[in-house]
C-alpha positions as YAML, in Angstrom:
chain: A
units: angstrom
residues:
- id: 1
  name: UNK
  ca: [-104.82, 50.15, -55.91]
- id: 2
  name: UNK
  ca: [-103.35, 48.82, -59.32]
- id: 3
  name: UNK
  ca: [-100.15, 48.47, -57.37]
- id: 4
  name: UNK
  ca: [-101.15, 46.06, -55.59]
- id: 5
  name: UNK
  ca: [-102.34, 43.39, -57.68]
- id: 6
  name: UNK
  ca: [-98.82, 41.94, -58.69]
- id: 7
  name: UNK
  ca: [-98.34, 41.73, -55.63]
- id: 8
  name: UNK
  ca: [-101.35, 39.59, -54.98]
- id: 9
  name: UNK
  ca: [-100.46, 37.58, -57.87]
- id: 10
  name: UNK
  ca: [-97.13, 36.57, -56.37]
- id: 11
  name: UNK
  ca: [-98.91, 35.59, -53.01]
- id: 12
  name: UNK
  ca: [-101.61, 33.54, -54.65]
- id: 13
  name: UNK
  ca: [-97.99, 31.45, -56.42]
- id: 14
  name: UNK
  ca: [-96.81, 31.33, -53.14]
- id: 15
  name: UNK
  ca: [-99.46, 29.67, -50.91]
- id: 16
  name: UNK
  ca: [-100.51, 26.97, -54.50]
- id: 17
  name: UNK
  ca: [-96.83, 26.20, -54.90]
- id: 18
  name: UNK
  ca: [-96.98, 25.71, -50.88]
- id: 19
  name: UNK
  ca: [-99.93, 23.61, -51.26]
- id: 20
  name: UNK
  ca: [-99.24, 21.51, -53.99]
- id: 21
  name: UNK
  ca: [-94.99, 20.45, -52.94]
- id: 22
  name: UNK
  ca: [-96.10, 20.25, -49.19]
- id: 23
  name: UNK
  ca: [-99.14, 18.38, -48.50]
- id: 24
  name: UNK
  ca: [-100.85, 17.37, -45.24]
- id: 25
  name: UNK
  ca: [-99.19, 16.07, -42.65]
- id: 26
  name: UNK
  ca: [-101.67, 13.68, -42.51]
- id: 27
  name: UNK
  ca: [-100.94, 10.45, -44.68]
- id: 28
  name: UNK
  ca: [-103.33, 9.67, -47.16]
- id: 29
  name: UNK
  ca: [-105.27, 6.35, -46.42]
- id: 30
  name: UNK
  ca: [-104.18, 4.78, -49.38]
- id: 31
  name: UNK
  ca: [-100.66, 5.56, -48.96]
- id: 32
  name: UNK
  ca: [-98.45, 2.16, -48.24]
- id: 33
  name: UNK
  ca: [-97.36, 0.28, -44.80]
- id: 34
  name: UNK
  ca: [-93.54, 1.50, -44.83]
- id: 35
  name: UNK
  ca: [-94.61, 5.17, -45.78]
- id: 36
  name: UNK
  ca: [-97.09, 5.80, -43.09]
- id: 37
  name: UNK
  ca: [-94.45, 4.06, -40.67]
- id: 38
  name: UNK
  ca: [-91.98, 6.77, -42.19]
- id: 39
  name: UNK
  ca: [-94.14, 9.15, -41.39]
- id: 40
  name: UNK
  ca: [-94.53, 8.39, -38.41]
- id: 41
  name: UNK
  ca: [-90.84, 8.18, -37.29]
- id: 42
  name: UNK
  ca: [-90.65, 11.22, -38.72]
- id: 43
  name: UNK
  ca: [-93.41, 13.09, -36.45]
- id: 44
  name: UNK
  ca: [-91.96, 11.09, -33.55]
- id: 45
  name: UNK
  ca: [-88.54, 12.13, -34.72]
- id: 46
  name: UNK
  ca: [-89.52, 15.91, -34.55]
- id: 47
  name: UNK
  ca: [-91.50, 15.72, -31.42]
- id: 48
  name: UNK
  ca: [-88.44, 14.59, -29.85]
- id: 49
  name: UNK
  ca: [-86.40, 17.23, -30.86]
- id: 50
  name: UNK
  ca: [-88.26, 19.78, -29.89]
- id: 51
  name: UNK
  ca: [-88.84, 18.17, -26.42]
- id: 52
  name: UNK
  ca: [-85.34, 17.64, -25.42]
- id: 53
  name: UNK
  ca: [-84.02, 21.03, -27.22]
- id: 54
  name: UNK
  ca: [-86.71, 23.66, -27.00]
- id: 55
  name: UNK
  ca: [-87.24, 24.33, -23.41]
- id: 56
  name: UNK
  ca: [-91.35, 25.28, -22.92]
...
């Protein structure tokens, strides 16, 4: 069982790391004009992408 927890430990890093350097999606409602329009050209950006090159 004691074999375990290290690797525990370096799941735990994984997902805070995870959470902290890639936060929601979601823009924050305090967050500026020209970054939610980034954002947003982004998502549209991706959405794209995946339309015209991943077949569903």
């Amino acid at each position: 069982m004691l074999i375990f927890i290290p690797f525990l430990i370096v799941i735990a890093l994984i997902v805070a790391i995870d959470q902290i350097y890639f936060s929601d999606a979601t823009p924050k409602e305090s967050a500026s004009k020209k970054v939610l329009q980034q954002k947003s050209s982004d998502a549209n950006a991706t959405q794209k992408y995946l339309d015209r090159y991943i077949k569903k």
